PDB file of C-alpha atoms in Angstrom:
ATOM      1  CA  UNK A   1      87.177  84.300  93.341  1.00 75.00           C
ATOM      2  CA  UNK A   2      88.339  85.358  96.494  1.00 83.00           C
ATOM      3  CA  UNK A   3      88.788  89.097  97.529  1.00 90.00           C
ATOM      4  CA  UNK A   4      87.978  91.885 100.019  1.00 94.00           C
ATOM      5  CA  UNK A   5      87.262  95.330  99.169  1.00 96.00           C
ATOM      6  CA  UNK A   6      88.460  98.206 101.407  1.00 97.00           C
ATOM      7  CA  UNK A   7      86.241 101.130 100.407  1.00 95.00           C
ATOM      8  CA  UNK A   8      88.412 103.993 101.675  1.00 95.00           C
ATOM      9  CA  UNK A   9      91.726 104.340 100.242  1.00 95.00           C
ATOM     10  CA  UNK A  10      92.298 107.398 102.817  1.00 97.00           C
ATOM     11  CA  UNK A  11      90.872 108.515 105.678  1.00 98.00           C
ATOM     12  CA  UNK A  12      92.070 111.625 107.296  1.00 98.00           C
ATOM     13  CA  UNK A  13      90.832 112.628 110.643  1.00 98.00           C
ATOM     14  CA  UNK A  14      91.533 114.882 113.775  1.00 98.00           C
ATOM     15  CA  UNK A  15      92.221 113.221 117.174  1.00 98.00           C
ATOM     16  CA  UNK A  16      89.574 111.513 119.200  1.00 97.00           C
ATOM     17  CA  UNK A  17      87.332 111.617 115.817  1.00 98.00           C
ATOM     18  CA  UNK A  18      85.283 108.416 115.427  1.00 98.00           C
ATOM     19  CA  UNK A  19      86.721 105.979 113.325  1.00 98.00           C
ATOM     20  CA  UNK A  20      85.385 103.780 110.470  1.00 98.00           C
ATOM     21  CA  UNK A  21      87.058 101.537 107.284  1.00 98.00           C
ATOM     22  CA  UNK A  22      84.637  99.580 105.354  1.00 98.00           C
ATOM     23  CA  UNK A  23      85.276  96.098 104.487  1.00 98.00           C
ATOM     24  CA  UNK A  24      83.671  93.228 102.750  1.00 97.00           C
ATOM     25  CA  UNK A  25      84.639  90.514 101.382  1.00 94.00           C
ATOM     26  CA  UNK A  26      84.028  87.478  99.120  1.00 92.00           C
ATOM     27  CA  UNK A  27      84.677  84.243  99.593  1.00 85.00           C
ATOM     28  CA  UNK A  28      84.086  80.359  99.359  1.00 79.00           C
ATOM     29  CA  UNK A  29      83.373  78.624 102.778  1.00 76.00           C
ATOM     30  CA  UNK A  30      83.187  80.111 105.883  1.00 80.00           C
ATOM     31  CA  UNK A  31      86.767  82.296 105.880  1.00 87.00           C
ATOM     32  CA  UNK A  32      88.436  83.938 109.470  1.00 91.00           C
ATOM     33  CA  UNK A  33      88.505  87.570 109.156  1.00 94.00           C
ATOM     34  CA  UNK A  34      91.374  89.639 110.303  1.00 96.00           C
ATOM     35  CA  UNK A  35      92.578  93.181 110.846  1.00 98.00           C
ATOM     36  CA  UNK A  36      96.157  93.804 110.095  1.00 97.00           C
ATOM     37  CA  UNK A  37      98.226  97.053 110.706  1.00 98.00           C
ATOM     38  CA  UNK A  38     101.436  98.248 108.941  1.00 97.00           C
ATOM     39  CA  UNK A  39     103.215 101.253 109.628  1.00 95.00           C
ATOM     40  CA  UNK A  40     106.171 102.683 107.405  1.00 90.00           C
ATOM     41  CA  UNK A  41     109.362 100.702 107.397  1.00 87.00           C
ATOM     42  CA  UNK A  42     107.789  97.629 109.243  1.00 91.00           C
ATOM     43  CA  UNK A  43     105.586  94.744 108.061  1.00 94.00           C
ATOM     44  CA  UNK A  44     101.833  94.359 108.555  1.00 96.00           C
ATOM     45  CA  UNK A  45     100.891  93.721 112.786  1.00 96.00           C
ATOM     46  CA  UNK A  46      98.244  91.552 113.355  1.00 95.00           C
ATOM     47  CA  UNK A  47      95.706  93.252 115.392  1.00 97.00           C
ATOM     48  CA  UNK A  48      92.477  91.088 116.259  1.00 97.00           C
ATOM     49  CA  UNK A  49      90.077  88.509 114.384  1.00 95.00           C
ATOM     50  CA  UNK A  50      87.141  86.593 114.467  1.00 95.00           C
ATOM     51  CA  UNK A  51      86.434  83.309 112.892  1.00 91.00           C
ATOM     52  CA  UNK A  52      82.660  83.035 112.886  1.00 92.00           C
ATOM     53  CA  UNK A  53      79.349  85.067 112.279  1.00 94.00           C
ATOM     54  CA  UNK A  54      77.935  87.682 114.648  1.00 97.00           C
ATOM     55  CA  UNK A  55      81.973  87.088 116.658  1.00 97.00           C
ATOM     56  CA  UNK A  56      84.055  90.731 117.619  1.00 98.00           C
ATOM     57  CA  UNK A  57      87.522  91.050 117.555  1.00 97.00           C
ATOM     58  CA  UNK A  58      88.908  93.984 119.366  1.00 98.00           C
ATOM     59  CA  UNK A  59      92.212  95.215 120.187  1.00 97.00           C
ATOM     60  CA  UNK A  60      93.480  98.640 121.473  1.00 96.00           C
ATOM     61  CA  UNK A  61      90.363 100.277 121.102  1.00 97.00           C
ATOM     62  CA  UNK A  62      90.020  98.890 117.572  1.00 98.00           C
ATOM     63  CA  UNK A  63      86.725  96.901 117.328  1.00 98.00           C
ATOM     64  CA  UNK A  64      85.174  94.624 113.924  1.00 98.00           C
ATOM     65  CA  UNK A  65      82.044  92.353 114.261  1.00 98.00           C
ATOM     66  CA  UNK A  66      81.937  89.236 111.685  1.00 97.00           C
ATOM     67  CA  UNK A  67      78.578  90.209 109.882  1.00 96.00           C
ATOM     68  CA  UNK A  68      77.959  86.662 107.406  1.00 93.00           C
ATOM     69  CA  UNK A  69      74.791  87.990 106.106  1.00 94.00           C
ATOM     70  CA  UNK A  70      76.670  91.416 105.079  1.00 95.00           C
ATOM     71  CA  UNK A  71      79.816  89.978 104.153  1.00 95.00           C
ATOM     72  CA  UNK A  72      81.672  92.514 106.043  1.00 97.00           C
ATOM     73  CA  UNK A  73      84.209  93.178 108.706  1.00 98.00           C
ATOM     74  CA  UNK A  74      84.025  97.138 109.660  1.00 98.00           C
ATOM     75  CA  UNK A  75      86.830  98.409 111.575  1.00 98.00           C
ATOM     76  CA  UNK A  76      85.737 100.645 114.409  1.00 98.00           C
ATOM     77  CA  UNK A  77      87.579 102.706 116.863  1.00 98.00           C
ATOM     78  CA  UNK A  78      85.651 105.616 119.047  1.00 98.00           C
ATOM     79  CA  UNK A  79      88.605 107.990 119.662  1.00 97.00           C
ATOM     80  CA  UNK A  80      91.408 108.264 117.808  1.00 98.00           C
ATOM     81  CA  UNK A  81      95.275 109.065 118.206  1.00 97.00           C
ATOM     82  CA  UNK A  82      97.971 110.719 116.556  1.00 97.00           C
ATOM     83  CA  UNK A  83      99.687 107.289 116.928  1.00 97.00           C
ATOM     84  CA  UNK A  84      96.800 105.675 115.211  1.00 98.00           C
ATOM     85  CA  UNK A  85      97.988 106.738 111.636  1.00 98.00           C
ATOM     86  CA  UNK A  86      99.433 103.758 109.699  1.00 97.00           C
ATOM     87  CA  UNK A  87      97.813 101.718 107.022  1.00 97.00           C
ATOM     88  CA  UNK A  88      95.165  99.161 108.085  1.00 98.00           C
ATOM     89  CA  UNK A  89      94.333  95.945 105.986  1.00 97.00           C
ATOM     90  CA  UNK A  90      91.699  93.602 106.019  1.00 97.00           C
ATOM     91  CA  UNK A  91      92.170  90.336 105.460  1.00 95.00           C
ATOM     92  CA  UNK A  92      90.612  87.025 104.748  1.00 90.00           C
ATOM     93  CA  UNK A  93      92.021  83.312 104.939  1.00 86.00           C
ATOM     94  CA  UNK A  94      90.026  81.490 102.766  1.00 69.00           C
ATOM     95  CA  UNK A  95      89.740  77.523 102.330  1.00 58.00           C
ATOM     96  CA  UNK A  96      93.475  77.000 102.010  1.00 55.00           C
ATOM     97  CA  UNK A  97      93.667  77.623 105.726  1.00 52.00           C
ATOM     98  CA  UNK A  98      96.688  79.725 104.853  1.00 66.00           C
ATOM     99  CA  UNK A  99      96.907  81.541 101.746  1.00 79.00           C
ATOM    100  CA  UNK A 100      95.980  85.229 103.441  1.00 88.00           C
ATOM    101  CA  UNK A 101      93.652  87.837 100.732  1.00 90.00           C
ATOM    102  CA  UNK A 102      94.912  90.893 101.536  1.00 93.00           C
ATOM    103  CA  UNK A 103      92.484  94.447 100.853  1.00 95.00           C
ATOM    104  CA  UNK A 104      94.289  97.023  99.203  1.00 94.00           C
ATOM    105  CA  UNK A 105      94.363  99.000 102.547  1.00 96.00           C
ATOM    106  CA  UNK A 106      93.252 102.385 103.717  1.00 97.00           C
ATOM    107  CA  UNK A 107      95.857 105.015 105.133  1.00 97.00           C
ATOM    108  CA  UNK A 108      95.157 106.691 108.266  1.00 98.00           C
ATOM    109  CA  UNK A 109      96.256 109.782 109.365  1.00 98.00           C
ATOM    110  CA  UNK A 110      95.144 111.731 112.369  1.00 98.00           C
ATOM    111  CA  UNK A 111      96.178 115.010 113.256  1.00 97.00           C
ATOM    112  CA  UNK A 112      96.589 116.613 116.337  1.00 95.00           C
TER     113      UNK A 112
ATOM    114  CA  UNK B   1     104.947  86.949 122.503  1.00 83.00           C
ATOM    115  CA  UNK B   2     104.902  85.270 119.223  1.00 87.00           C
ATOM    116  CA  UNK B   3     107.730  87.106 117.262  1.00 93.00           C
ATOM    117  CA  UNK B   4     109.401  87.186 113.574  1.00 97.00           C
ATOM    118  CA  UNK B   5     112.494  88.271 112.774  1.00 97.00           C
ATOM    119  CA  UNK B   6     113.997  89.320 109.419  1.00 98.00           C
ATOM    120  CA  UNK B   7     117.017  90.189 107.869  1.00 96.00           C
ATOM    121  CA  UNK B   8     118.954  91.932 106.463  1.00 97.00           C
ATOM    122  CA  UNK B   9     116.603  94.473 106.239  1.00 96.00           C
ATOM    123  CA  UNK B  10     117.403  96.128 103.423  1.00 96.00           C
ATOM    124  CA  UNK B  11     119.514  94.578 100.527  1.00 96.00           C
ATOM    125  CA  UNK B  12     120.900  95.922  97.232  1.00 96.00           C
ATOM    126  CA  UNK B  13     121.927  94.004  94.850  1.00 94.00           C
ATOM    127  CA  UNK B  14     123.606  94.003  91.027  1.00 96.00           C
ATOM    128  CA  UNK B  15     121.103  93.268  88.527  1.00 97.00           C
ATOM    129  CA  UNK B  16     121.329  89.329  87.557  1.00 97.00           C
ATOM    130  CA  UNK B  17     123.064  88.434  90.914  1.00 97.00           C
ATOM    131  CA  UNK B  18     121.223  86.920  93.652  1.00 97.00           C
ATOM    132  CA  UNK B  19     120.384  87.128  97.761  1.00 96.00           C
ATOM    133  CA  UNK B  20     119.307  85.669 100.258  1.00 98.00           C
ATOM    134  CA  UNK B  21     117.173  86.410 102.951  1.00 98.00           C
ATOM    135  CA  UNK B  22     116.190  84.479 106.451  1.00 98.00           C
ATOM    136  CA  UNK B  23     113.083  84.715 108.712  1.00 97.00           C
ATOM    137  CA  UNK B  24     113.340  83.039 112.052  1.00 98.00           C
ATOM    138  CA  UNK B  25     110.409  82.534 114.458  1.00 97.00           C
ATOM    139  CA  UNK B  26     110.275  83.624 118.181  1.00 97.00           C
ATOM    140  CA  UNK B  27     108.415  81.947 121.263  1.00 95.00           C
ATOM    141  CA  UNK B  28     106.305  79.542 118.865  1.00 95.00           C
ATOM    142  CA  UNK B  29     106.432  76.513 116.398  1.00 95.00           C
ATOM    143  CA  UNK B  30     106.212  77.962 112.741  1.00 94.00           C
ATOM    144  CA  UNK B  31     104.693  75.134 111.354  1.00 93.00           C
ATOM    145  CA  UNK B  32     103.287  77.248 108.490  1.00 93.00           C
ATOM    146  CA  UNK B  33     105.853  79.659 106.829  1.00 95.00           C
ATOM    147  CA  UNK B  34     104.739  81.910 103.915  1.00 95.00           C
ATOM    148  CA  UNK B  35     106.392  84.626 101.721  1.00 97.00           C
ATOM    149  CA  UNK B  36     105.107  87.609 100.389  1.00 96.00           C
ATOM    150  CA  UNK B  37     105.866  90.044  98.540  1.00 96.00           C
ATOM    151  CA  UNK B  38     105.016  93.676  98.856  1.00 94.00           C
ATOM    152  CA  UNK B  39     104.961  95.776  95.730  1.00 87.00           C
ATOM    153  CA  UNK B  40     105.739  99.620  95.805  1.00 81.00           C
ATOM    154  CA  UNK B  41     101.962 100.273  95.197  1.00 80.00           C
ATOM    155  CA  UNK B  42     101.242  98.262  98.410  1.00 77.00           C
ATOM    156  CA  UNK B  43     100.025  95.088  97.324  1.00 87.00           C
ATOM    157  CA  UNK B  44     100.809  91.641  98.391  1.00 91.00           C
ATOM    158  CA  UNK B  45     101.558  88.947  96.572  1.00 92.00           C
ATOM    159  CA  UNK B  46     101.760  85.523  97.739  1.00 93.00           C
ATOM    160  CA  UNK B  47     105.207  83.615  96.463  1.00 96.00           C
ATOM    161  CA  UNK B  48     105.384  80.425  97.970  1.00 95.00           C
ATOM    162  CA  UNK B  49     103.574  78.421 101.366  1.00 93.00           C
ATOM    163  CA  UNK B  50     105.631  76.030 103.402  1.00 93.00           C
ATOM    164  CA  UNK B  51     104.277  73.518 105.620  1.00 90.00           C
ATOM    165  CA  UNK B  52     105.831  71.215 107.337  1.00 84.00           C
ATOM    166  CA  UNK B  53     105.816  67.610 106.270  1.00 81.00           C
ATOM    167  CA  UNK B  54     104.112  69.000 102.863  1.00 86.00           C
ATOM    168  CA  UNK B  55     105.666  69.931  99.764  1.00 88.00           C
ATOM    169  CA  UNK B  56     106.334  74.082  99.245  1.00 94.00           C
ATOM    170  CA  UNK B  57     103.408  75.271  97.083  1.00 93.00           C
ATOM    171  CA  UNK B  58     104.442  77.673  94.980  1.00 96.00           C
ATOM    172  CA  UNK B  59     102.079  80.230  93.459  1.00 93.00           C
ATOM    173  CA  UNK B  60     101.269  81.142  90.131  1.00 92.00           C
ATOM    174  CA  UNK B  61     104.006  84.007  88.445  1.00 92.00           C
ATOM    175  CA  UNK B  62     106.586  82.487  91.329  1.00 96.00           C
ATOM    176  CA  UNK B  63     108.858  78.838  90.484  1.00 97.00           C
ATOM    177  CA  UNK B  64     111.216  76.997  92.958  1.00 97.00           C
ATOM    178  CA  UNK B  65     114.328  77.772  90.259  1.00 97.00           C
ATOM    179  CA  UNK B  66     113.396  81.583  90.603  1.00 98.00           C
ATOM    180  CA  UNK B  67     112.679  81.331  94.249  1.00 98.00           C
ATOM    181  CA  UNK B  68     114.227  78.880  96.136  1.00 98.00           C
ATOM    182  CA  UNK B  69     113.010  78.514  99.937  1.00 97.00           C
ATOM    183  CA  UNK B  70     114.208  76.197 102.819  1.00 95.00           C
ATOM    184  CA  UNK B  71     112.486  75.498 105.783  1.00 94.00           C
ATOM    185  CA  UNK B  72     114.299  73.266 107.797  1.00 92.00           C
ATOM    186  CA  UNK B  73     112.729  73.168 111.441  1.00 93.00           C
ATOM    187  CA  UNK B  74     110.144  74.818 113.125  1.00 94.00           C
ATOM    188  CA  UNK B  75     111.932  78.326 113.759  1.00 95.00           C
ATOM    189  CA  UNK B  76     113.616  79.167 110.413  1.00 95.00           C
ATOM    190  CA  UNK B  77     113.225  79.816 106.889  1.00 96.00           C
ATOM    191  CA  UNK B  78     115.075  81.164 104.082  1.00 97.00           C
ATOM    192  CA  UNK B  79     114.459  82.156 100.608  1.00 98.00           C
ATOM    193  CA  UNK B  80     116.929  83.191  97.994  1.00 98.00           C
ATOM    194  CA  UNK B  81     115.868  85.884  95.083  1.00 98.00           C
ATOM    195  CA  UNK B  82     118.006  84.337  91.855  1.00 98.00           C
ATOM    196  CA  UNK B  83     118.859  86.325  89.133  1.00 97.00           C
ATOM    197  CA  UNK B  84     117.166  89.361  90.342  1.00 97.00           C
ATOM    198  CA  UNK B  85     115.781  92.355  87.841  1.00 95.00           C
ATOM    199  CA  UNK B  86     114.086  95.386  88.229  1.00 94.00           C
ATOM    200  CA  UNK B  87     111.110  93.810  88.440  1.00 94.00           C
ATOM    201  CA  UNK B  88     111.836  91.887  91.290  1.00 95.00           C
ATOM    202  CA  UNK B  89     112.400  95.189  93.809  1.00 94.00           C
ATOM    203  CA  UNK B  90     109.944  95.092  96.562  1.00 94.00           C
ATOM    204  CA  UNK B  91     109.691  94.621 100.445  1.00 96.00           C
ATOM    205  CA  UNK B  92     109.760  90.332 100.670  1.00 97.00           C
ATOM    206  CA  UNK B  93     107.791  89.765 103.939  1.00 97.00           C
ATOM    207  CA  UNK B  94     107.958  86.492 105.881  1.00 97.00           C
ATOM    208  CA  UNK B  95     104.663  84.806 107.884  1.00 96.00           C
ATOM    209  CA  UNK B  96     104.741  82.232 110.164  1.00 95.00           C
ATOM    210  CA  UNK B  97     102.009  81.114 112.039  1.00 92.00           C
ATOM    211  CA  UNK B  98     101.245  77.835 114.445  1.00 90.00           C
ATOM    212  CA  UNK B  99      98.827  75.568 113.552  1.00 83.00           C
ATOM    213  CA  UNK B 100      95.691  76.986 112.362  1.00 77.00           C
ATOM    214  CA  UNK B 101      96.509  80.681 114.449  1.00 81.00           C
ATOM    215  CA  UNK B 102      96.849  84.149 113.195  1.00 89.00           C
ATOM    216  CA  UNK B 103      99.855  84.888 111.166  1.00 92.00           C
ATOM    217  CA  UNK B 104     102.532  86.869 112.324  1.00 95.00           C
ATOM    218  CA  UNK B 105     104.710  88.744 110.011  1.00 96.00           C
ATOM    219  CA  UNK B 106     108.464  89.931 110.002  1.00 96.00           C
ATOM    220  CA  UNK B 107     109.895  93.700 109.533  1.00 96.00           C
ATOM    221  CA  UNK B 108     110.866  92.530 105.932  1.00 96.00           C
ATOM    222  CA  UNK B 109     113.073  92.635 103.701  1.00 97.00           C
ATOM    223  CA  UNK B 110     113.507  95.206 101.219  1.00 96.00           C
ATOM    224  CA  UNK B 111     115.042  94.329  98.185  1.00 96.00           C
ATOM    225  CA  UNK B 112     116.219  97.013  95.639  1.00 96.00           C
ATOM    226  CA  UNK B 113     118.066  96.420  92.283  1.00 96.00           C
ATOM    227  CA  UNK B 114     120.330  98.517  90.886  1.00 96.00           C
TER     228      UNK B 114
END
């Protein structure tokens, strides 16, 4: 069935580290990929995706390539910030065209 | 911007009683309007998809009697939690989206039983 696997459940790291979260996924079809962003008390942001193979999405510094051969969707960002930590999700919309799989998510934090 | 709003934003409510909750769409045509549901452990589950001019799906675990939604134009939707229990605590998240565009999701609504 569908899913996408997060492989970091935490990452902690100190400000203008280099950032990466791990993500593949598995799915029927040819689904758009998508990086979502949640911090506490709100829901998830939509931050950038790409809907075919070898396609970035970036936004804010965050940066994913579509990788069809890999199955994956890496989420990239060179320096990071304090305001950075949140939890990040990625996420899949398979051949429903709607119905959003969501990875279990990896929390950020970055310390000054 | 594209923009969703929800509210209340937090709710409590009497075991076995019921509420209601509304999502309403900002600065684009929410022709697609679907509701989650966020557990404490983080993980979303999909209740129900409403498209316009289409029947609301429903998924598995979720029924219209348990989880009634309306979505009567292209800016608002509403979806009542009947009978609620423990189990049924959570943050209920709203996503709209145009077309075949990315979805854009509401503060939520966080539901706690008591």
């Amino acid at each position: 069935g569908d899913s996408v696997t997060q492989t970091e459940g935490q990452v902690a790291l100190s400000e203008e580290d280099f950032l990466t979260i791990h993500c593949n996924y598995s799915a029927s079809g040819y689904p758009a990929l998508f990086w979502y962003v949640q911090y506490p008390g709100e829901g998830p942001q939509f931050l950038f995706r790409a809907s075919r193979d070898k396609e970035k999405g970036s936004s804010r510094g965050f940066e994913a390539t579509y990788n069809k051969e890999t199955t994956s969707f890496h989420l990239q960002k060179a320096s990071v910030q304090e305001s950075d930590s949140a939890v990040y999700y990625c996420v899949h919309s398979g051949g429903s065209n709607y119905k959003l799989t969501f990875g279990k998510g990896t929390l950020l934090t970055v310390t000054p | 911007g594209a923009l969703v709003y929800q509210y209340p934003r937090r709710t409590i409510c009497k075991s076995g009683t019921s509420m209601r909750m509304e999502c309403q769409a900002v600065g684009f045509q929410a022709t697609s309007v679907a509701w989650y549901r966020q557990s404490p452990q983080k993980t979303f589950e999909l209740i129900a998809l409403s498209t316009v001019n289409s029947a609301i799906k429903y998924e598995q675990n979720f029924t219209q009697e348990k989880f009634p939604i309306s979505h009567p134009n292209l800016s608002f939707s509403s979806m009542t939690v009947l009978n609620a229990y423990l189990e049924d605590r959570g943050l209920y998240l709203c996503g709209a989206r145009e077309g075949g565009a990315e979805v854009f999701f509401g503060k939520g609504t966080r539901l706690t039983v008591v």
